[in-house]
Tab-separated table of N, CA and C and ligand atoms in Angstrom:
chain	number	residue	atom	x	y	z
A	1	SER	N	0.873	-1.065	-0.069
A	1	SER	CA	-0.150	-0.090	0.141
A	1	SER	C	0.921	1.058	-0.134
A	2	ASN	N	0.386	2.109	-0.527
A	2	ASN	CA	1.104	3.810	-0.213
A	2	ASN	C	0.794	4.567	0.792
A	3	THR	N	-0.027	3.479	1.805
A	3	THR	CA	-0.257	4.647	2.889
A	3	THR	C	0.114	4.208	4.181
A	4	THR	N	1.621	3.669	4.137
A	4	THR	CA	2.347	3.216	5.374
A	4	THR	C	2.689	4.342	5.929
A	5	THR	N	2.412	4.476	7.310
A	5	THR	CA	2.976	5.742	8.214
A	5	THR	C	4.236	5.233	8.704
A	6	THR	N	5.347	5.712	8.208
A	6	THR	CA	6.840	5.689	8.805
A	6	THR	C	7.041	6.055	10.032
A	7	THR	N	8.137	5.754	11.031
A	7	THR	CA	7.787	6.067	12.280
A	7	THR	C	8.262	7.983	12.227
A	8	ASP	N	9.042	8.032	11.548
A	8	ASP	CA	9.171	9.700	11.047
A	8	ASP	C	8.134	10.358	10.803
A	9	ASP	N	6.970	9.713	10.118
A	9	ASP	CA	5.700	10.667	10.000
A	9	ASP	C	5.247	10.387	11.548
A	10	LYS	N	5.228	9.440	12.218
A	10	LYS	CA	4.399	9.722	13.396
A	10	LYS	C	4.942	9.961	14.393
A	11	LEU	N	6.313	10.207	14.862
A	11	LEU	CA	6.990	11.353	15.279
A	11	LEU	C	6.739	12.468	15.309
A	12	LEU	N	6.307	13.008	13.743
A	12	LEU	CA	6.039	13.997	13.107
A	12	LEU	C	4.661	14.767	13.608
A	13	GLN	N	3.870	13.476	13.482
A	13	GLN	CA	2.465	14.046	14.043
A	13	GLN	C	2.107	14.384	15.458
A	14	ILE	N	3.223	13.451	16.542
A	14	ILE	CA	3.179	13.718	17.801
A	14	ILE	C	3.656	15.489	17.734
A	15	CYS	N	4.589	16.116	17.227
A	15	CYS	CA	5.354	17.337	17.535
A	15	CYS	C	4.083	18.065	16.880
A	16	GLN	N	3.399	17.797	15.647
A	16	GLN	CA	2.397	18.376	15.179
A	16	GLN	C	1.240	18.493	16.476
A	17	LEU	N	0.723	17.578	16.743
A	17	LEU	CA	-0.362	17.716	18.089
A	17	LEU	C	0.057	18.283	19.217
A	18	LEU	N	1.076	18.238	19.756
A	18	LEU	CA	1.709	19.168	20.904
A	18	LEU	C	1.838	20.326	20.404
A	19	ASP	N	2.342	21.155	19.572
A	19	ASP	CA	2.732	22.112	19.192
A	19	ASP	C	1.285	23.065	19.058
A	20	GLN	N	0.157	22.202	18.382
A	20	GLN	CA	-1.163	22.963	18.121
A	20	GLN	C	-1.755	22.834	19.011
A	21	ASN	N	-1.784	21.925	20.269
A	21	ASN	CA	-2.631	22.025	21.408
A	21	ASN	C	-2.286	22.593	22.394
A	22	ILE	N	-1.071	22.770	22.619
A	22	ILE	CA	-0.273	23.319	23.820
A	22	ILE	C	0.160	24.626	23.887
A	23	SER	N	-0.509	25.707	23.862
A	23	SER	CA	-0.615	26.611	23.756
A	23	SER	C	1.297	27.581	23.962
A	24	TYR	N	1.955	26.866	25.156
A	24	TYR	CA	3.144	27.436	25.172
A	24	TYR	C	4.049	26.390	24.836
A	25	TYR	N	3.713	25.875	23.920
A	25	TYR	CA	4.584	24.475	23.283
A	25	TYR	C	5.012	25.295	22.012
A	26	ASN	N	6.277	25.785	21.544
A	26	ASN	CA	6.574	26.752	20.407
A	26	ASN	C	7.566	26.145	19.696
A	27	TRP	N	8.114	25.215	20.001
A	27	TRP	CA	9.176	24.212	19.214
A	27	TRP	C	9.122	22.907	19.585
A	28	VAL	N	8.859	22.338	19.135
A	28	VAL	CA	8.550	20.340	19.833
A	28	VAL	C	9.557	19.672	18.881
A	29	GLY	N	10.540	19.124	18.931
A	29	GLY	CA	11.057	18.151	18.506
A	29	GLY	C	11.962	17.088	19.205
A	30	PHE	N	12.390	15.930	18.316
A	30	PHE	CA	13.297	14.766	18.951
A	30	PHE	C	14.400	14.994	18.342
A	31	TYR	N	15.615	14.489	19.239
A	31	TYR	CA	16.794	14.451	19.311
A	31	TYR	C	17.406	12.692	19.628
A	32	PHE	N	17.808	12.364	18.449
A	32	PHE	CA	18.293	10.736	18.893
A	32	PHE	C	19.464	10.750	18.931
A	33	LYS	N	20.334	9.686	19.779
A	33	LYS	CA	21.714	9.075	19.951
A	33	LYS	C	22.097	8.949	18.361
A	34	ASN	N	23.299	9.474	17.783
A	34	ASN	CA	23.872	9.251	16.459
A	34	ASN	C	24.444	8.163	16.345
A	35	GLY	N	23.899	7.002	16.041
A	35	GLY	CA	24.766	5.855	16.061
A	35	GLY	C	25.428	5.292	17.380
A	36	ASP	N	27.117	5.011	16.782
A	36	ASP	CA	27.648	5.019	18.072
A	36	ASP	C	28.556	6.334	18.118
A	37	LYS	N	28.169	7.387	17.566
A	37	LYS	CA	28.954	8.504	18.021
A	37	LYS	C	28.313	9.088	19.374
A	38	ASN	N	29.281	10.007	19.872
A	38	ASN	CA	29.445	10.743	21.016
A	38	ASN	C	28.230	12.180	20.812
A	39	GLU	N	27.025	11.771	20.128
A	39	GLU	CA	26.431	13.237	19.744
A	39	GLU	C	24.905	12.662	19.648
A	40	LEU	N	23.981	13.892	19.495
A	40	LEU	CA	22.384	13.980	19.052
A	40	LEU	C	22.519	14.254	17.866
A	41	LYS	N	21.508	13.865	17.093
A	41	LYS	CA	21.052	14.129	15.467
A	41	LYS	C	19.713	14.492	15.705
A	42	LEU	N	19.149	15.927	15.459
A	42	LEU	CA	18.379	16.089	15.155
A	42	LEU	C	16.972	14.980	14.260
A	43	GLY	N	15.687	15.055	14.717
A	43	GLY	CA	14.700	14.043	14.257
A	43	GLY	C	13.641	15.101	13.784
A	44	PRO	N	12.422	14.322	13.496
A	44	PRO	CA	11.424	15.495	13.503
A	44	PRO	C	10.978	16.291	14.109
A	45	TYR	N	10.654	17.472	13.953
A	45	TYR	CA	10.422	18.796	14.555
A	45	TYR	C	9.081	19.588	13.870
A	46	VAL	N	8.637	20.405	14.610
A	46	VAL	CA	7.983	21.652	14.283
A	46	VAL	C	8.210	22.597	14.908
A	47	GLY	N	8.507	23.863	14.312
A	47	GLY	CA	8.930	25.093	14.764
A	47	GLY	C	9.921	25.859	13.682
A	48	ALA	N	10.448	26.665	14.323
A	48	ALA	CA	11.568	27.415	13.456
A	48	ALA	C	12.626	26.278	13.412
A	49	PRO	N	13.007	26.541	11.902
A	49	PRO	CA	14.179	25.730	11.480
A	49	PRO	C	15.699	25.895	12.416
A	50	THR	N	16.452	25.182	12.879
A	50	THR	CA	17.736	25.165	13.574
A	50	THR	C	19.004	24.787	12.937
A	51	ASP	N	19.873	25.322	13.459
A	51	ASP	CA	21.176	25.092	12.759
A	51	ASP	C	21.551	24.363	13.954
A	52	HIS	N	21.147	23.629	14.615
A	52	HIS	CA	21.743	22.846	15.661
A	52	HIS	C	21.200	21.336	15.463
A	53	THR	N	21.341	20.724	14.256
A	53	THR	CA	21.230	19.268	13.942
A	53	THR	C	22.028	18.339	14.416
A	54	ILE	N	23.105	18.752	15.039
A	54	ILE	CA	24.186	17.841	15.860
A	54	ILE	C	24.492	18.457	17.012
A	55	ILE	N	24.395	17.796	18.092
A	55	ILE	CA	24.420	18.334	18.989
A	55	ILE	C	25.474	17.370	20.139
A	56	PRO	N	26.694	17.785	20.353
A	56	PRO	CA	27.734	16.780	21.095
A	56	PRO	C	26.975	16.618	22.479
A	57	PHE	N	27.408	14.941	22.903
A	57	PHE	CA	27.104	14.950	24.256
A	57	PHE	C	27.546	15.843	25.271
A	58	GLY	N	26.823	16.529	26.307
A	58	GLY	CA	27.508	17.149	27.460
A	58	GLY	C	26.864	18.558	27.008
A	59	LYS	N	26.763	19.320	25.391
A	59	LYS	CA	26.626	20.312	25.372
A	59	LYS	C	25.316	21.067	25.177
A	60	GLY	N	24.520	21.778	25.799
A	60	GLY	CA	23.450	22.636	25.907
A	60	GLY	C	22.507	21.774	26.744
A	61	ILE	N	21.412	21.896	26.768
A	61	ILE	CA	20.260	21.466	27.632
A	61	ILE	C	20.502	20.009	27.099
A	62	CYS	N	20.049	19.830	25.911
A	62	CYS	CA	20.182	18.612	25.052
A	62	CYS	C	21.101	17.583	25.539
A	63	GLY	N	22.216	18.359	25.257
A	63	GLY	CA	23.376	17.258	25.693
A	63	GLY	C	23.571	16.793	26.848
A	64	GLN	N	23.252	17.797	27.768
A	64	GLN	CA	23.544	17.820	29.394
A	64	GLN	C	22.635	16.003	29.540
A	65	VAL	N	21.094	16.061	29.119
A	65	VAL	CA	20.198	15.441	29.264
A	65	VAL	C	20.857	13.778	28.467
A	66	ALA	N	21.528	14.051	27.432
A	66	ALA	CA	22.060	12.487	26.703
A	66	ALA	C	23.128	12.206	27.929
A	67	VAL	N	23.293	12.640	28.751
A	67	VAL	CA	24.549	12.330	29.856
A	67	VAL	C	23.585	11.983	30.987
A	68	SER	N	23.188	12.683	31.621
A	68	SER	CA	22.567	12.536	32.753
A	68	SER	C	21.450	11.787	32.802
A	69	ASN	N	20.514	11.413	31.722
A	69	ASN	CA	19.332	10.597	32.071
A	69	ASN	C	18.275	11.176	32.584
A	70	GLU	N	18.231	12.785	32.926
A	70	GLU	CA	17.250	12.899	33.840
A	70	GLU	C	16.452	13.953	33.092
A	71	ASN	N	15.323	14.508	33.400
A	71	ASN	CA	14.423	15.328	33.071
A	71	ASN	C	15.121	16.625	33.123
A	72	PHE	N	15.149	17.624	32.394
A	72	PHE	CA	15.833	19.143	32.508
A	72	PHE	C	15.083	20.263	31.919
A	73	VAL	N	14.330	20.926	33.307
A	73	VAL	CA	13.651	21.851	33.172
A	73	VAL	C	13.741	23.255	33.208
A	74	VAL	N	13.908	24.123	32.292
A	74	VAL	CA	14.651	25.174	32.664
A	74	VAL	C	13.665	26.153	32.571
A	75	PRO	N	13.654	27.094	33.517
A	75	PRO	CA	12.495	28.054	33.441
A	75	PRO	C	12.924	29.213	32.778
A	76	ASP	N	14.174	30.023	32.980
A	76	ASP	CA	14.985	30.975	32.348
A	76	ASP	C	15.874	30.478	31.360
A	77	VAL	N	15.859	30.650	29.903
A	77	VAL	CA	17.549	29.837	29.532
A	77	VAL	C	18.579	31.005	29.539
A	78	ALA	N	18.258	32.200	30.118
A	78	ALA	CA	18.640	33.240	30.002
A	78	ALA	C	19.830	32.933	31.337
A	79	ALA	N	19.636	32.121	32.187
A	79	ALA	CA	20.321	31.928	32.967
A	79	ALA	C	21.252	30.699	33.238
A	80	GLN	N	21.067	29.974	32.058
A	80	GLN	CA	21.679	28.788	31.892
A	80	GLN	C	23.227	29.095	31.057
A	81	ASP	N	24.286	28.438	31.799
A	81	ASP	CA	25.392	28.633	31.061
A	81	ASP	C	25.704	27.860	29.848
A	82	ASN	N	25.433	26.443	30.102
A	82	ASN	CA	25.347	25.765	29.086
A	82	ASN	C	24.004	25.368	28.361
A	83	TYR	N	24.112	26.511	27.450
A	83	TYR	CA	22.888	26.729	26.929
A	83	TYR	C	23.343	26.802	25.433
A	84	ILE	N	22.173	26.053	24.298
A	84	ILE	CA	22.511	26.330	22.636
A	84	ILE	C	21.397	27.173	22.601
A	85	ALA	N	21.342	28.546	22.077
A	85	ALA	CA	20.328	29.039	21.590
A	85	ALA	C	19.728	29.077	20.253
A	86	CYS	N	18.832	28.680	20.180
A	86	CYS	CA	18.040	28.431	18.729
A	86	CYS	C	17.181	29.641	18.385
A	87	SER	N	16.772	30.435	18.878
A	87	SER	CA	15.954	31.338	18.886
A	87	SER	C	15.942	32.545	19.554
A	88	ILE	N	15.715	33.725	19.304
A	88	ILE	CA	15.901	34.779	20.358
A	88	ILE	C	14.511	34.797	21.072
A	89	THR	N	13.764	34.005	20.834
A	89	THR	CA	12.218	34.360	20.956
A	89	THR	C	11.976	33.179	22.316
A	90	VAL	N	12.920	32.288	22.164
A	90	VAL	CA	13.019	31.327	23.437
A	90	VAL	C	12.832	31.689	24.804
A	91	LYS	N	12.164	31.618	25.649
A	91	LYS	CA	12.330	31.878	27.056
A	91	LYS	C	12.881	30.667	28.118
A	92	ALA	N	12.117	29.563	27.548
A	92	ALA	CA	12.215	28.405	28.789
A	92	ALA	C	12.381	27.166	27.570
A	93	GLU	N	12.733	26.171	28.404
A	93	GLU	CA	12.885	24.609	27.524
A	93	GLU	C	12.558	23.737	28.611
A	94	ILE	N	11.887	22.366	28.000
A	94	ILE	CA	11.946	21.201	28.923
A	94	ILE	C	12.480	19.830	27.886
A	95	VAL	N	13.361	19.242	28.170
A	95	VAL	CA	13.898	18.021	27.818
A	95	VAL	C	13.330	16.928	28.497
A	96	ILE	N	12.918	16.060	28.025
A	96	ILE	CA	12.475	14.529	28.600
A	96	ILE	C	13.388	13.619	27.965
A	97	PRO	N	13.965	12.571	28.605
A	97	PRO	CA	14.372	11.410	28.037
A	97	PRO	C	13.754	10.397	27.462
A	98	ILE	N	13.992	9.371	26.507
A	98	ILE	CA	13.271	8.452	26.013
A	98	ILE	C	14.255	7.456	26.057
A	99	PHE	N	13.440	6.405	26.863
A	99	PHE	CA	14.106	4.884	27.383
A	99	PHE	C	13.680	3.962	26.915
A	100	VAL	N	14.308	3.178	25.719
A	100	VAL	CA	13.688	1.721	25.281
A	100	VAL	C	15.010	0.851	26.342
A	101	ASN	N	14.210	-0.486	26.803
A	101	ASN	CA	14.684	-0.970	27.940
A	101	ASN	C	15.908	-0.366	28.908
A	102	GLY	N	15.594	0.830	29.254
A	102	GLY	CA	16.322	1.326	29.842
A	102	GLY	C	17.255	1.892	29.998
A	103	GLU	N	17.358	2.210	28.276
A	103	GLU	CA	18.815	2.294	27.331
A	103	GLU	C	18.238	4.132	26.884
A	104	ASN	N	18.962	5.279	27.369
A	104	ASN	CA	18.663	6.431	26.642
A	104	ASN	C	18.740	6.446	25.559
A	105	LEU	N	17.761	6.809	24.569
A	105	LEU	CA	18.253	6.432	22.966
A	105	LEU	C	17.873	8.081	22.228
A	106	GLY	N	17.468	9.218	23.029
A	106	GLY	CA	17.115	10.091	22.559
A	106	GLY	C	16.137	10.992	23.576
A	107	GLN	N	15.303	11.842	22.849
A	107	GLN	CA	14.560	12.589	23.813
A	107	GLN	C	13.343	13.497	23.435
A	108	ILE	N	12.935	14.407	23.711
A	108	ILE	CA	11.920	15.149	23.324
A	108	ILE	C	12.213	16.592	23.841
A	109	ASP	N	12.530	17.528	22.900
A	109	ASP	CA	12.760	18.846	23.599
A	109	ASP	C	11.729	19.777	23.307
A	110	ILE	N	11.432	20.790	24.286
A	110	ILE	CA	10.220	21.229	23.490
A	110	ILE	C	10.418	23.022	24.468
A	111	ASP	N	10.739	23.835	23.150
A	111	ASP	CA	10.866	25.441	24.050
A	111	ASP	C	9.916	26.173	23.722
A	112	SER	N	9.793	27.359	24.558
A	112	SER	CA	8.430	27.936	25.118
A	112	SER	C	8.903	29.628	24.728
A	113	ASN	N	8.321	30.382	24.384
A	113	ASN	CA	8.246	31.699	24.236
A	113	ASN	C	7.532	32.257	25.461
A	114	THR	N	7.120	31.785	26.314
A	114	THR	CA	6.601	32.278	27.857
A	114	THR	C	7.887	31.818	28.689
A	115	PRO	N	7.914	32.397	29.315
A	115	PRO	CA	8.807	32.634	30.892
A	115	PRO	C	8.004	31.712	31.857
A	116	ASP	N	9.083	30.544	31.885
A	116	ASP	CA	8.708	29.643	33.404
A	116	ASP	C	7.432	28.736	33.095
A	117	PRO	N	7.106	28.180	32.168
A	117	PRO	CA	5.473	27.744	31.600
A	117	PRO	C	5.393	26.312	32.511
A	118	PHE	N	6.438	25.575	32.538
A	118	PHE	CA	6.665	23.867	32.598
A	118	PHE	C	6.432	23.738	34.237
A	119	THR	N	5.312	22.922	34.296
A	119	THR	CA	5.084	22.369	35.637
A	119	THR	C	5.558	21.097	35.739
A	120	GLU	N	5.217	20.396	37.116
A	120	GLU	CA	4.954	18.713	37.130
A	120	GLU	C	4.298	18.123	36.330
A	121	ALA	N	3.253	18.484	35.896
A	121	ALA	CA	1.987	17.743	35.236
A	121	ALA	C	2.751	17.952	33.940
A	122	ASP	N	3.845	18.663	33.163
A	122	ASP	CA	4.255	18.725	31.823
A	122	ASP	C	5.490	17.603	32.017
A	123	GLU	N	6.029	17.375	33.118
A	123	GLU	CA	6.955	16.338	33.025
A	123	GLU	C	6.496	15.069	32.927
A	124	ARG	N	5.092	15.031	33.918
A	124	ARG	CA	4.552	13.687	33.722
A	124	ARG	C	3.621	13.491	32.290
A	125	PHE	N	2.968	14.344	31.783
A	125	PHE	CA	2.618	14.071	30.324
A	125	PHE	C	3.823	14.123	29.543
A	126	LEU	N	4.732	14.519	29.570
A	126	LEU	CA	5.722	14.180	28.401
A	126	LEU	C	6.711	12.814	28.548
A	127	GLU	N	6.910	12.793	30.189
A	127	GLU	CA	7.197	11.206	30.293
A	127	GLU	C	6.269	10.123	29.601
A	128	PHE	N	5.186	10.494	29.523
A	128	PHE	CA	4.139	9.144	29.448
A	128	PHE	C	3.911	9.149	27.765
A	129	VAL	N	4.513	10.491	27.161
A	129	VAL	CA	4.510	10.192	25.440
A	129	VAL	C	6.046	9.864	25.249
A	130	CYS	N	6.907	10.158	26.338
A	130	CYS	CA	7.832	9.323	25.808
A	130	CYS	C	8.305	8.033	25.784
A	131	GLN	N	7.085	7.171	26.585
A	131	GLN	CA	6.828	5.918	26.922
A	131	GLN	C	6.066	5.614	25.861
A	132	LYS	N	5.194	6.200	25.364
A	132	LYS	CA	4.759	5.806	23.976
A	132	LYS	C	5.623	5.928	22.767
A	133	VAL	N	6.557	6.964	22.623
A	133	VAL	CA	7.610	6.936	21.505
A	133	VAL	C	8.200	5.964	21.737
A	134	ALA	N	8.593	5.269	22.837
A	134	ALA	CA	9.437	4.556	22.881
A	134	ALA	C	9.092	2.952	22.184
A	135	THR	N	7.925	2.495	22.405
A	135	THR	CA	6.834	1.449	21.658
A	135	THR	C	7.220	1.731	19.852
A	136	LEU	N	7.535	2.943	19.513
A	136	LEU	CA	7.780	2.898	18.289
A	136	LEU	C	9.103	2.985	17.495
A	137	LEU	N	9.866	2.829	18.336
A	137	LEU	CA	11.368	2.921	17.979
A	137	LEU	C	11.978	1.212	17.462
B	1	SME	N1	18.474	24.970	23.605
B	1	SME	C1	19.060	23.374	22.953
B	1	SME	C2	19.178	23.154	21.561
B	1	SME	C3	18.449	22.785	20.791
B	1	SME	S1	17.011	23.961	20.457
B	1	SME	O1	16.366	24.238	21.267
B	1	SME	C4	16.276	23.195	19.002
B	1	SME	C5	19.973	23.021	24.134
B	1	SME	O2	20.754	24.079	25.039
B	1	SME	O3	20.386	21.719	23.963
């Protein structure tokens, strides 16, 4: 059939759903570990194009989550010294790791143009989304 939905199509649909339904989610994308390299690679996303399609482990909020295996909620990106700016409109960021069989394979990354918008409810919701994403990988 010509109607097969690929994994990337499904991930893009998730980005679109989140971006369109949650007013303070203004850039929504996935980064995944890039083979055996110590870096993340940009996957499907919705929002302004970014130059940061490859992020070394440890660099920026995303690179730190690749190493820490922990959620990272940033209420004010201007207060972070290890931060990669993609757009001057961004005020806050949340990154949640995606685990498959206990292994951190990537993450969902969300930028907000609203200061300090993310609550524990966002963390719990996005953990749930990441668990569903893990079943697609
Ligand atoms: N701000 C991120 C880089 C990715 S952009 O937000 C799309 C970071 O510091 O890792």
